[in-house]
Short mmCIF file of C-alpha atoms in Angstrom, two decimals:
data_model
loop_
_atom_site.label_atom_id
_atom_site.label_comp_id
_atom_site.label_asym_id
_atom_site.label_seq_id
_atom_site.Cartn_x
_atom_site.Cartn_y
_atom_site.Cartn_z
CA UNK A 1 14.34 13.38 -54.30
CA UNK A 2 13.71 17.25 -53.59
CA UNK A 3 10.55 16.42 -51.99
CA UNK A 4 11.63 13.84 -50.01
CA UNK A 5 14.53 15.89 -47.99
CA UNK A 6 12.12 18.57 -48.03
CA UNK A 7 9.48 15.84 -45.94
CA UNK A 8 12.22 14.60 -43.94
CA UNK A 9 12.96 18.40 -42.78
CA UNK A 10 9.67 19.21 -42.25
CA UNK A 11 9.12 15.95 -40.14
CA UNK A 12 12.18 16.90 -37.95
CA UNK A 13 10.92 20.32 -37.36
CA UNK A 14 7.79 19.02 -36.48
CA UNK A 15 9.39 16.54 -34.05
CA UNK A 16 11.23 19.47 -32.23
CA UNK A 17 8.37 21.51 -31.60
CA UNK A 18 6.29 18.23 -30.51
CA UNK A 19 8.59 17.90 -27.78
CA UNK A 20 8.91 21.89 -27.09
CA UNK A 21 5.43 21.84 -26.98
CA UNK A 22 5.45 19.82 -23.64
CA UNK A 23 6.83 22.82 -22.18
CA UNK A 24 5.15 25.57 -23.05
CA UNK A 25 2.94 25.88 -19.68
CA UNK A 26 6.27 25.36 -17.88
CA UNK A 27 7.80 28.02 -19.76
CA UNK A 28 4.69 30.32 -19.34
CA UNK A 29 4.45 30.32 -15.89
CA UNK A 30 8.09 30.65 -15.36
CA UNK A 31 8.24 33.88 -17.29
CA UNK A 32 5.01 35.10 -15.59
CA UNK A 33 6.97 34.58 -12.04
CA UNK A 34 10.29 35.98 -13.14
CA UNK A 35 8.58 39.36 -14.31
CA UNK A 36 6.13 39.26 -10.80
CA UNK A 37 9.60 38.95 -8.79
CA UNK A 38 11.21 41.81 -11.47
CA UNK A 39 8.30 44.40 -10.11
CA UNK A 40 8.55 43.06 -6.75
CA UNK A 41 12.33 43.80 -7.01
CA UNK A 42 12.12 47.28 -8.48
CA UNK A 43 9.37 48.29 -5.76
CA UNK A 44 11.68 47.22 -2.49
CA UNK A 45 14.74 49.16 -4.46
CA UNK A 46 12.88 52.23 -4.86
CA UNK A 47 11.85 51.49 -1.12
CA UNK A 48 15.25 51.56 0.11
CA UNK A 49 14.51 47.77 1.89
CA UNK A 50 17.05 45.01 2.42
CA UNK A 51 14.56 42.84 1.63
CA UNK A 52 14.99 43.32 -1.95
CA UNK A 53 17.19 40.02 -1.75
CA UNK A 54 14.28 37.69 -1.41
CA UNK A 55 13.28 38.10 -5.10
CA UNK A 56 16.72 39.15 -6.24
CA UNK A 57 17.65 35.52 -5.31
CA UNK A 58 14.00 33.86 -6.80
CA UNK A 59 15.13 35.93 -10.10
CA UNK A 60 18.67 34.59 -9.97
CA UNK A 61 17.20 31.00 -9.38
CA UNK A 62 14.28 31.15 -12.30
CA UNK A 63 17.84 31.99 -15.01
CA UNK A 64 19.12 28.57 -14.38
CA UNK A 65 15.50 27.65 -15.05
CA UNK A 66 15.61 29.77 -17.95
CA UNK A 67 18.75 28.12 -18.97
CA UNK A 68 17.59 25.06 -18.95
CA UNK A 69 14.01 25.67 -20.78
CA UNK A 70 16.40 27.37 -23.45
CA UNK A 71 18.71 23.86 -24.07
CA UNK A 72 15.38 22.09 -23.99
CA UNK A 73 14.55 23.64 -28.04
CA UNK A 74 16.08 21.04 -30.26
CA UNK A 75 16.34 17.99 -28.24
CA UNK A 76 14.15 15.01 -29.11
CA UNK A 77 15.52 12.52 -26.22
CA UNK A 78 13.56 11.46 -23.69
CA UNK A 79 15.53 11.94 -20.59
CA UNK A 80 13.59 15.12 -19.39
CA UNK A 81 13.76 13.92 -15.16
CA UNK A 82 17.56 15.75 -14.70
CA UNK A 83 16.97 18.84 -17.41
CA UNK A 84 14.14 20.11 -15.37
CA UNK A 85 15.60 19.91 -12.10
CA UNK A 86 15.87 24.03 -11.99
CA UNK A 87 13.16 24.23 -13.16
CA UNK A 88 11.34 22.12 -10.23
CA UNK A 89 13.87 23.69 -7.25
CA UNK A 90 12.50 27.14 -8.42
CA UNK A 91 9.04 26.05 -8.82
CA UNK A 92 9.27 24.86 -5.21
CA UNK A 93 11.22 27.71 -4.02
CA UNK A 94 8.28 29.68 -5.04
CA UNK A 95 5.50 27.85 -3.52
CA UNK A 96 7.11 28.09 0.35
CA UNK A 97 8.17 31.39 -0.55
CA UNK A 98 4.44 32.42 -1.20
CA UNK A 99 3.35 30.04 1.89
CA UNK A 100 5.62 32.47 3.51
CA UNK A 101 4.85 35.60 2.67
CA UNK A 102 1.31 34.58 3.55
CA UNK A 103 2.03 33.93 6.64
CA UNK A 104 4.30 37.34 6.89
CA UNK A 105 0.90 38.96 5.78
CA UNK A 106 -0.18 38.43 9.16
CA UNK A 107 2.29 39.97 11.13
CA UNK A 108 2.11 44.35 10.51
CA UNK A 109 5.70 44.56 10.66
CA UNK A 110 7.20 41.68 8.19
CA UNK A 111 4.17 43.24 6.20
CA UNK A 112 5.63 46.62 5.60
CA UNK A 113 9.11 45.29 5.44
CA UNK A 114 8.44 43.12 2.25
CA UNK A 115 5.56 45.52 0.83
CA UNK A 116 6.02 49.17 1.73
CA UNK A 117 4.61 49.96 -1.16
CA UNK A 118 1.59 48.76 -0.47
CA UNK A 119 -1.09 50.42 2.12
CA UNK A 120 -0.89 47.92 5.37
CA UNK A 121 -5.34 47.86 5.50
CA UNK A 122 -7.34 44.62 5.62
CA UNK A 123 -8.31 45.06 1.65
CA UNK A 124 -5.01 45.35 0.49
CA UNK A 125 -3.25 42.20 2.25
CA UNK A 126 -6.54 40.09 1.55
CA UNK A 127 -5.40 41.13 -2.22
CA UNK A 128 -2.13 39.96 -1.82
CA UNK A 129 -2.77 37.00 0.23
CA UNK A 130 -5.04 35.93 -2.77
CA UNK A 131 -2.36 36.77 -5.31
CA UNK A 132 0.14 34.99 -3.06
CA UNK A 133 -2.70 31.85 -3.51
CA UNK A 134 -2.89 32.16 -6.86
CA UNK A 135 0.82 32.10 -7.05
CA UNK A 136 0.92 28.78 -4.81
CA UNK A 137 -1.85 27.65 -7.14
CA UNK A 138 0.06 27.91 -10.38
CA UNK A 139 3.65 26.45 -8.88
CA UNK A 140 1.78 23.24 -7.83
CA UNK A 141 0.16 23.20 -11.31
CA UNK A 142 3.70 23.45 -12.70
CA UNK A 143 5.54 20.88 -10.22
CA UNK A 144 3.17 18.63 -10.93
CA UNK A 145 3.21 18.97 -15.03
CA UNK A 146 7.13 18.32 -14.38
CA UNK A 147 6.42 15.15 -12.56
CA UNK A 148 4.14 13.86 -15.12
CA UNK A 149 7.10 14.44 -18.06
CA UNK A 150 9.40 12.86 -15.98
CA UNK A 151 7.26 9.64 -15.75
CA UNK A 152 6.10 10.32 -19.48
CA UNK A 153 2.44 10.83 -18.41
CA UNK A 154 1.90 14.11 -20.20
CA UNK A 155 -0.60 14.32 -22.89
CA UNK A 156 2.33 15.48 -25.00
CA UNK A 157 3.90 12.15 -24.17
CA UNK A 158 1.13 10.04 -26.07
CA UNK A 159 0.85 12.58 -29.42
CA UNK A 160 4.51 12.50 -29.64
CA UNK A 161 4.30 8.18 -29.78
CA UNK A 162 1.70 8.65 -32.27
CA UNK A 163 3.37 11.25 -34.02
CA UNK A 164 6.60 8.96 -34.03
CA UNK A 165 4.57 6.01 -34.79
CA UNK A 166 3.00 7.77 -38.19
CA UNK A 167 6.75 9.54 -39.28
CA UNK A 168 7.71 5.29 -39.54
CA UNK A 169 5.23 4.21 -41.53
CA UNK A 170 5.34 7.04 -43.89
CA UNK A 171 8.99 6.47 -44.12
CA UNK A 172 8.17 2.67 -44.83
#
């Protein structure tokens, strides 16, 4: 009887993490961008710019993402397309953003305003312009992974049905 409860909690737990699981990139990536826009933050403070708002408001947006990647732990249903809404505004917040500060890499003046702490030379935007890339790179990676949960295309997906599929016929 012990054992049995003792399966039956282990099985559950296992369940829960399944489905956490499908999130980890998600999660990841959103914690990699919410520190990047931290820095970014702290460097236009100490620089005295207005344009310190830009991140402050990416940072307020990726909480609500936060939020929701925090009420995601624990819940087995499947109706993942309205919990990671945030989650998919900030993703694509980020991308244009990036686009955007790409194309304010071009210009010396937006330049300094958003990075003067960086030196305004050729090496140093073509750095940032391939960070910025890299950062467009990663959202799209991540808006995508959402759009495959919400249609339950994930790999996830399929080893949670066969995970579900062997927790019956154990129980049978």
């Amino acid at each position: 009887m012990e054992k049995t409860a003792f399966m039956k909690q282990k099985q559950k737990v296992s369940k829960i993490n399944f489905y956490f699981g499908r999130f980890l990139l998600l999660r990841y990536l959103l914690a990699a961008f919410f520190f990047s826009n931290i820095y970014w933050t702290l460097m236009l403070v100490m620089a005295k710019s207005f344009y310190c708002i830009v991140p402050i408001g990416l940072l307020v947006l990726s909480l609500f993402g936060i939020a929701e990647h925090l009420k995601l732990y624990g819940d087995t249903s499947n109706t993942k397309d309205q919990a990671l809404k945030y989650s998919l505004l900030y993703q694509k917040c980020q991308l244009f953003l990036n686009a955007g500060l790409i194309l304010a890499t071009a210009f010396d003046s937006s330049y300094k305003s958003l990075f003067p702490f960086l030196l305004a030379n050729s090496l140093a935007k073509g750095i940032l312009v391939l960070v910025l890339l890299t950062g467009i790179v990663l959202s799209w990676v991540v808006i995508s992974r959402i759009n495959r949960i919400r249609k339950n295309q994930d790999k996830y997906y399929g080893y949670l049905q066969e995970f579900n599929k062997l927790s019956e016929n154990e129980s049978e």
